[in-house]
mmCIF file with all atom_site columns, C-alpha atoms in Angstrom:
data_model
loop_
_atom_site.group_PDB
_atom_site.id
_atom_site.type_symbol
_atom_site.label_atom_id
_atom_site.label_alt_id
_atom_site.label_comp_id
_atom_site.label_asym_id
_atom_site.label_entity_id
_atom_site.label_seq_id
_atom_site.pdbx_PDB_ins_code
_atom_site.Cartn_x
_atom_site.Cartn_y
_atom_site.Cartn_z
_atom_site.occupancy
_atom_site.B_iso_or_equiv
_atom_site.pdbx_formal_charge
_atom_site.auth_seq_id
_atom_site.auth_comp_id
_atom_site.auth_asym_id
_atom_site.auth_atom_id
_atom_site.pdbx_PDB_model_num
ATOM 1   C CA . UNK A 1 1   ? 25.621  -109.853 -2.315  1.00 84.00 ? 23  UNK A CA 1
ATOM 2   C CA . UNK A 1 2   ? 22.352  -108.855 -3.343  1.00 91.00 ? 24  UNK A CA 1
ATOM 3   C CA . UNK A 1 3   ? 21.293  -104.891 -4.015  1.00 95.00 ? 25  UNK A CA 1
ATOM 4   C CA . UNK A 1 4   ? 17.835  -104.368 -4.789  1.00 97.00 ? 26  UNK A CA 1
ATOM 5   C CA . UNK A 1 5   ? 16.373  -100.993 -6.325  1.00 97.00 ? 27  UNK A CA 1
ATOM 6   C CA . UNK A 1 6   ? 12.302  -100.205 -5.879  1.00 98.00 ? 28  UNK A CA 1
ATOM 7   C CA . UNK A 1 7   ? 10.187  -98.331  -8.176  1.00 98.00 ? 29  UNK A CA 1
ATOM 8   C CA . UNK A 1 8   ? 7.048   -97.616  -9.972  1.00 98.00 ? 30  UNK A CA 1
ATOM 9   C CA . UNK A 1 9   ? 5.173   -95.882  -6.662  1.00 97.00 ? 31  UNK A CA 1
ATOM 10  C CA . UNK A 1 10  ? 3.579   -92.793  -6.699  1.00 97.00 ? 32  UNK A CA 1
ATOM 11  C CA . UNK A 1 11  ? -0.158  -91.020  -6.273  1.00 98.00 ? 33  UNK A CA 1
ATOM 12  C CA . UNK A 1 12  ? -2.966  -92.723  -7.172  1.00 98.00 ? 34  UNK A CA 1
ATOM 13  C CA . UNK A 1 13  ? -6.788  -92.515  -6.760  1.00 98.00 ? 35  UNK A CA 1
ATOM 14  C CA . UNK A 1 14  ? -8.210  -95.184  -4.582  1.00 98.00 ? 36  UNK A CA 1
ATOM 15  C CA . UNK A 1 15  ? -9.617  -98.237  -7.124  1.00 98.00 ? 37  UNK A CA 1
ATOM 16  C CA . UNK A 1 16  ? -6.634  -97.417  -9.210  1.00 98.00 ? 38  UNK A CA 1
ATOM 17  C CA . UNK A 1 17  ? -3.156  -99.677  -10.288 1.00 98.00 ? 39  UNK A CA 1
ATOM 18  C CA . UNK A 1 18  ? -0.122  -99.367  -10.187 1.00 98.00 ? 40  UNK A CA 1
ATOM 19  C CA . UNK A 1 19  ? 2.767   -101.724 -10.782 1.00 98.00 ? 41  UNK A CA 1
ATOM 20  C CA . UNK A 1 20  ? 5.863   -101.480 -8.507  1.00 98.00 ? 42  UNK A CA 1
ATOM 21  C CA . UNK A 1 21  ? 9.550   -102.607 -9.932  1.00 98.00 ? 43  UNK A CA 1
ATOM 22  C CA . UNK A 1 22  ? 12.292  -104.196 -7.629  1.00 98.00 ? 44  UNK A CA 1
ATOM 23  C CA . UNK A 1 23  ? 15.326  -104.558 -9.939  1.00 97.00 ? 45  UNK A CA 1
ATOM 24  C CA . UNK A 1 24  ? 18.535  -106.543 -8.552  1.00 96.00 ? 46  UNK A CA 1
ATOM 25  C CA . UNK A 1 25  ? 22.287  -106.509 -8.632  1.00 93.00 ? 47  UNK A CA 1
ATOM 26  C CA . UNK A 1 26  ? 24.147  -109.684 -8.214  1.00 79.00 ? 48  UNK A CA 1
ATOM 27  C CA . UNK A 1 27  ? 24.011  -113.766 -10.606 1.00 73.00 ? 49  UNK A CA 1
ATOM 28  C CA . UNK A 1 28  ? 22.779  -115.245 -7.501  1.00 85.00 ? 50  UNK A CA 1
ATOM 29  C CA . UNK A 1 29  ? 19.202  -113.514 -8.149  1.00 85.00 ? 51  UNK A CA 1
ATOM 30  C CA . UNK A 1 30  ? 17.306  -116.189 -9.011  1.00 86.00 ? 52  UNK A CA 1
ATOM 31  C CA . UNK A 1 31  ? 18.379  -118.351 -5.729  1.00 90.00 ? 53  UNK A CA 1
ATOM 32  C CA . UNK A 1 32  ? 16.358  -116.154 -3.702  1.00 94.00 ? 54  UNK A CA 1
ATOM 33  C CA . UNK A 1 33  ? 12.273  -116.092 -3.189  1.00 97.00 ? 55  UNK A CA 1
ATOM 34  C CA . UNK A 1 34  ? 11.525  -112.255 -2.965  1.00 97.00 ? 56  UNK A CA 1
ATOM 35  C CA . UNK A 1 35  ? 9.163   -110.928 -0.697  1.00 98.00 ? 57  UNK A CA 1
ATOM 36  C CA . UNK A 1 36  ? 7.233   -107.512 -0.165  1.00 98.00 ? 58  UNK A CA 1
ATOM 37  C CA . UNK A 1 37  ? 6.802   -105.582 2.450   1.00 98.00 ? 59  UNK A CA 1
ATOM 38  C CA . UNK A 1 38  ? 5.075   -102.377 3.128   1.00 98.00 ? 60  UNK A CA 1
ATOM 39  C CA . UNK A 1 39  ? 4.958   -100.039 6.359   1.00 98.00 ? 61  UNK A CA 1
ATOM 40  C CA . UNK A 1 40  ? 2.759   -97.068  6.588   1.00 97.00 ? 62  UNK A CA 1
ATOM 41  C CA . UNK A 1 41  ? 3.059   -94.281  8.797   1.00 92.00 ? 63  UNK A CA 1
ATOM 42  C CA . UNK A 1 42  ? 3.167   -95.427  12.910  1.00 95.00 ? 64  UNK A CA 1
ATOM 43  C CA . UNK A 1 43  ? 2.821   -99.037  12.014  1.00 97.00 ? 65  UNK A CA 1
ATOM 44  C CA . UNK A 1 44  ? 5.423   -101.791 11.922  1.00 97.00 ? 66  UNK A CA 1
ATOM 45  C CA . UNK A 1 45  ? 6.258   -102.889 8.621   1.00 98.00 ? 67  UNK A CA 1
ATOM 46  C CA . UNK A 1 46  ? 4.486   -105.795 7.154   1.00 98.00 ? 68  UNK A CA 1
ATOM 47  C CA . UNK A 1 47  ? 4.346   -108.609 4.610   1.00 98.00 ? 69  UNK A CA 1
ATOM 48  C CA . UNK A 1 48  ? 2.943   -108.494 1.370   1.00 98.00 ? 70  UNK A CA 1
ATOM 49  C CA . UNK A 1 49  ? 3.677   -111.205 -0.643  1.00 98.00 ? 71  UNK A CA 1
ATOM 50  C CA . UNK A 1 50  ? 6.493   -113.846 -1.211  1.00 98.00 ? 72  UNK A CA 1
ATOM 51  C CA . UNK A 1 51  ? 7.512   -115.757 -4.966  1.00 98.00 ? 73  UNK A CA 1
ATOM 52  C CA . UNK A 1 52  ? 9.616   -118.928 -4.790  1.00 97.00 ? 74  UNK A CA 1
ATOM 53  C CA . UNK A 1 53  ? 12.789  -118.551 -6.647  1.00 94.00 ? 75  UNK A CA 1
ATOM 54  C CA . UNK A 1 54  ? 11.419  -120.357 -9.759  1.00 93.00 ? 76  UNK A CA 1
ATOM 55  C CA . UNK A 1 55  ? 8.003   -118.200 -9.829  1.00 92.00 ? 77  UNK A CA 1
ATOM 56  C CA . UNK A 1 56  ? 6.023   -121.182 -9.594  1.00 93.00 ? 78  UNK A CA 1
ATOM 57  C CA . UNK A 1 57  ? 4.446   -120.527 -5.944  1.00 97.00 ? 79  UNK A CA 1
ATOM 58  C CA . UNK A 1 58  ? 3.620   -117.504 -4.248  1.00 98.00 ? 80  UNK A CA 1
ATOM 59  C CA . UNK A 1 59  ? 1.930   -116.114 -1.183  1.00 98.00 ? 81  UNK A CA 1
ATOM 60  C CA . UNK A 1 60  ? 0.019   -113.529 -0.095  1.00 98.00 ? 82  UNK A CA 1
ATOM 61  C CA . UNK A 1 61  ? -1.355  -111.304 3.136   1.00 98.00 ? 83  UNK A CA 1
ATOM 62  C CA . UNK A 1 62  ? -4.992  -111.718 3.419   1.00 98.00 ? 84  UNK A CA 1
ATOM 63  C CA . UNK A 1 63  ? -5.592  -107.870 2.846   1.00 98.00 ? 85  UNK A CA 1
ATOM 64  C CA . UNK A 1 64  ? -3.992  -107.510 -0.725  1.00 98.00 ? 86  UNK A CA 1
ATOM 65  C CA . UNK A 1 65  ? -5.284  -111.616 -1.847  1.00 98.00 ? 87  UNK A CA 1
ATOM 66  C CA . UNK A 1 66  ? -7.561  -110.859 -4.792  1.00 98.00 ? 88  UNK A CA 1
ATOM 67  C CA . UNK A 1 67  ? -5.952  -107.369 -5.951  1.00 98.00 ? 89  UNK A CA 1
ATOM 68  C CA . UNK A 1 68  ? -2.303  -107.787 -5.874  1.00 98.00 ? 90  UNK A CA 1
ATOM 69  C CA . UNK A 1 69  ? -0.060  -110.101 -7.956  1.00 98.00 ? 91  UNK A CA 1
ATOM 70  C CA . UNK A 1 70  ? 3.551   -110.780 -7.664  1.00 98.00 ? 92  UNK A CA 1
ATOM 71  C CA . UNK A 1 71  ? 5.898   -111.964 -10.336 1.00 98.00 ? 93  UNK A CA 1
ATOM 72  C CA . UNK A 1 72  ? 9.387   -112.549 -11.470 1.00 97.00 ? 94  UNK A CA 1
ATOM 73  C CA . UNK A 1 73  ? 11.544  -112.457 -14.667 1.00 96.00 ? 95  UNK A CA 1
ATOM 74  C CA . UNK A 1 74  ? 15.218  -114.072 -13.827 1.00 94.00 ? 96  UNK A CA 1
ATOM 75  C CA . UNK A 1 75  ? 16.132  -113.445 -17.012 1.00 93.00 ? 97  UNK A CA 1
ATOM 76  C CA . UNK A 1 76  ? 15.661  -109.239 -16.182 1.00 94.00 ? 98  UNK A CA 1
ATOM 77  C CA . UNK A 1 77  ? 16.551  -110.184 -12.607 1.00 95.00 ? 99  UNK A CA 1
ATOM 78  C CA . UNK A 1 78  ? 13.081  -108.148 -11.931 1.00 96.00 ? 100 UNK A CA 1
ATOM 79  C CA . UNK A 1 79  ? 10.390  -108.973 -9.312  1.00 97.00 ? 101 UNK A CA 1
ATOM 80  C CA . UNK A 1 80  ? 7.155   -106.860 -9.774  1.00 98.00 ? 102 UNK A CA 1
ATOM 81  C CA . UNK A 1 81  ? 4.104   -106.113 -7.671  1.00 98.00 ? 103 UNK A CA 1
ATOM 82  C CA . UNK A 1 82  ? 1.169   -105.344 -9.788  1.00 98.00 ? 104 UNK A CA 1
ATOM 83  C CA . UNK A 1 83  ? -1.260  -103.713 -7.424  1.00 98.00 ? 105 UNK A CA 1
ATOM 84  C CA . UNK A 1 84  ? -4.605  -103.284 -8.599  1.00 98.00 ? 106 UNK A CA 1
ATOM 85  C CA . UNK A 1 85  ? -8.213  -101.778 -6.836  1.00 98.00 ? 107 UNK A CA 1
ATOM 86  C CA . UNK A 1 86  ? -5.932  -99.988  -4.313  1.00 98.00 ? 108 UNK A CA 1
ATOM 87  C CA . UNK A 1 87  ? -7.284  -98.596  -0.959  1.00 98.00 ? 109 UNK A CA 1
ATOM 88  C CA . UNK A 1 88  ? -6.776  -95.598  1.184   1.00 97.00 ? 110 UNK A CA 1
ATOM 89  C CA . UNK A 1 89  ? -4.929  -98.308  3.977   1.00 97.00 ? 111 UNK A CA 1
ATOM 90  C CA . UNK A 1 90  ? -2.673  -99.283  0.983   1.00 98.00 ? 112 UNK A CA 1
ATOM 91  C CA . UNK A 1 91  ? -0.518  -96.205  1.359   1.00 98.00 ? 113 UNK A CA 1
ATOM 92  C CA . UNK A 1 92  ? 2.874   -97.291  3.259   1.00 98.00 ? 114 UNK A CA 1
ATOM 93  C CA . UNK A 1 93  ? 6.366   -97.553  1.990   1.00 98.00 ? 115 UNK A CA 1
ATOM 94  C CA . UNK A 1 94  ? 6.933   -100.335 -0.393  1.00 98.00 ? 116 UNK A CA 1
ATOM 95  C CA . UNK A 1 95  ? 10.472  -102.988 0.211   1.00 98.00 ? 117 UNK A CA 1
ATOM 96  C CA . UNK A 1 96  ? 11.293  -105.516 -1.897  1.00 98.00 ? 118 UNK A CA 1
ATOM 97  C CA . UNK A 1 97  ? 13.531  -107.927 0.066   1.00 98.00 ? 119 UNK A CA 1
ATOM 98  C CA . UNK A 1 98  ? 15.570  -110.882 -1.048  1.00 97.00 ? 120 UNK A CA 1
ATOM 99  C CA . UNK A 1 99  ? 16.086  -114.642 1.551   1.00 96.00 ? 121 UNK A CA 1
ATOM 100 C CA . UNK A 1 100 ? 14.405  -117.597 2.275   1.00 96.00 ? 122 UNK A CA 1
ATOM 101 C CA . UNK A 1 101 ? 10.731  -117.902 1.647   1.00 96.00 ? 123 UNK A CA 1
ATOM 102 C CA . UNK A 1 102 ? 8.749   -116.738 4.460   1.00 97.00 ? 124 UNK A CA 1
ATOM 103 C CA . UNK A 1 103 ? 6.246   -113.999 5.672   1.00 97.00 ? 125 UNK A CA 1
ATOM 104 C CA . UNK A 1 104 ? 8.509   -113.101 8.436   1.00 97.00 ? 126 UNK A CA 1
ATOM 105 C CA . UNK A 1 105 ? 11.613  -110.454 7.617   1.00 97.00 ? 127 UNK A CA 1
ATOM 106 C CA . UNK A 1 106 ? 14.264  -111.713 9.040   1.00 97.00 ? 128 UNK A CA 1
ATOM 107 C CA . UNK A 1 107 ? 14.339  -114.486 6.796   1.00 97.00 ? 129 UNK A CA 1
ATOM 108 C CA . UNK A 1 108 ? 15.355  -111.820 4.301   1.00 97.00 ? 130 UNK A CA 1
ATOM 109 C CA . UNK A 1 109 ? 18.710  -111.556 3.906   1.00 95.00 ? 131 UNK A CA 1
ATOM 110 C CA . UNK A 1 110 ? 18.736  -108.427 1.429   1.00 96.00 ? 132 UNK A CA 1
ATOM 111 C CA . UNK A 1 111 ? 16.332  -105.347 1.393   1.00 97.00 ? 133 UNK A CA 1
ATOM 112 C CA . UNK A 1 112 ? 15.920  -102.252 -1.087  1.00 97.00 ? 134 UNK A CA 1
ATOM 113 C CA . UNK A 1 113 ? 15.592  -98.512  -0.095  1.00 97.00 ? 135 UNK A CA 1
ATOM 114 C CA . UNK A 1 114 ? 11.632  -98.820  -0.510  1.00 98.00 ? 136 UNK A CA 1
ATOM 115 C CA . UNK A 1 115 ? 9.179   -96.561  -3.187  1.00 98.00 ? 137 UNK A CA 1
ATOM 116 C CA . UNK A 1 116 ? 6.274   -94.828  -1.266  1.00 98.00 ? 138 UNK A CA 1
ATOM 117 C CA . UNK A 1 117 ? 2.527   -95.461  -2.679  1.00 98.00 ? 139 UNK A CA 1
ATOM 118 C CA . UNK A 1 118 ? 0.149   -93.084  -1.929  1.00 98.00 ? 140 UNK A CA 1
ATOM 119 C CA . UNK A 1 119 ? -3.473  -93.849  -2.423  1.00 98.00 ? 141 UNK A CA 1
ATOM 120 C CA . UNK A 1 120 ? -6.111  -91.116  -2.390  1.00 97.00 ? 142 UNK A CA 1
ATOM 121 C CA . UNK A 1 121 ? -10.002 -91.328  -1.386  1.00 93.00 ? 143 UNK A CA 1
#
């Protein structure tokens, strides 16, 4: 069993940063690629980006390539999302989410409660 805590969202101003926190419960951690996720308001929710168990690969959605960065510290059993020149059409709900290294959820066996980002014009 994996549980998985968000945080680090909040307000910002669009072109700001902000760096989002996913800490997890559980040795088996580092056997899991993380993924995010994000939904905003009346859409479905959607990938973000993926890191391999080891950090050495990652992936991301075309919309956030360039701005975003995901990493990992096993040693913390931490994932982050550093978000940077953030948009309006960022804002959603933000889920961390622990399985098999994919852009599709339900190769994610574990999710957390989400952290909402809110970005302002």
């Amino acid at each position: 069993q994996v549980q998985l805590v968000e945080s680090g969202g909040g307000l910002v101003q669009a072109g700001g940063s902000l760096r989002l926190s996913c800490a997890a419960s559980g040795r088996t951690f580092k056997s899991y690629a993380m993924g995010w996720f994000r939904q905003a308001p009346g859409s479905e929710r959607e990938f973000v980006a993926v890191i391999s168990w080891s950090g050495g690969s990652t992936y991301y959605a075309d919309s956030v390539k360039g701005r975003f960065t995901i990493s990992r510290d096993n040693a913390k059993n931490t994932v982050y999302l550093q978000m940077n020149s953030l948009k309006p059409e960022d804002t959603a709900v933000y889920y961390c989410a622990a399985g098999s290294p994919s852009t599709a959820q339900y190769n994610y066996d574990y999710w957390g409660q989400g952290t909402q980002v809110t970005v302002s014009s």
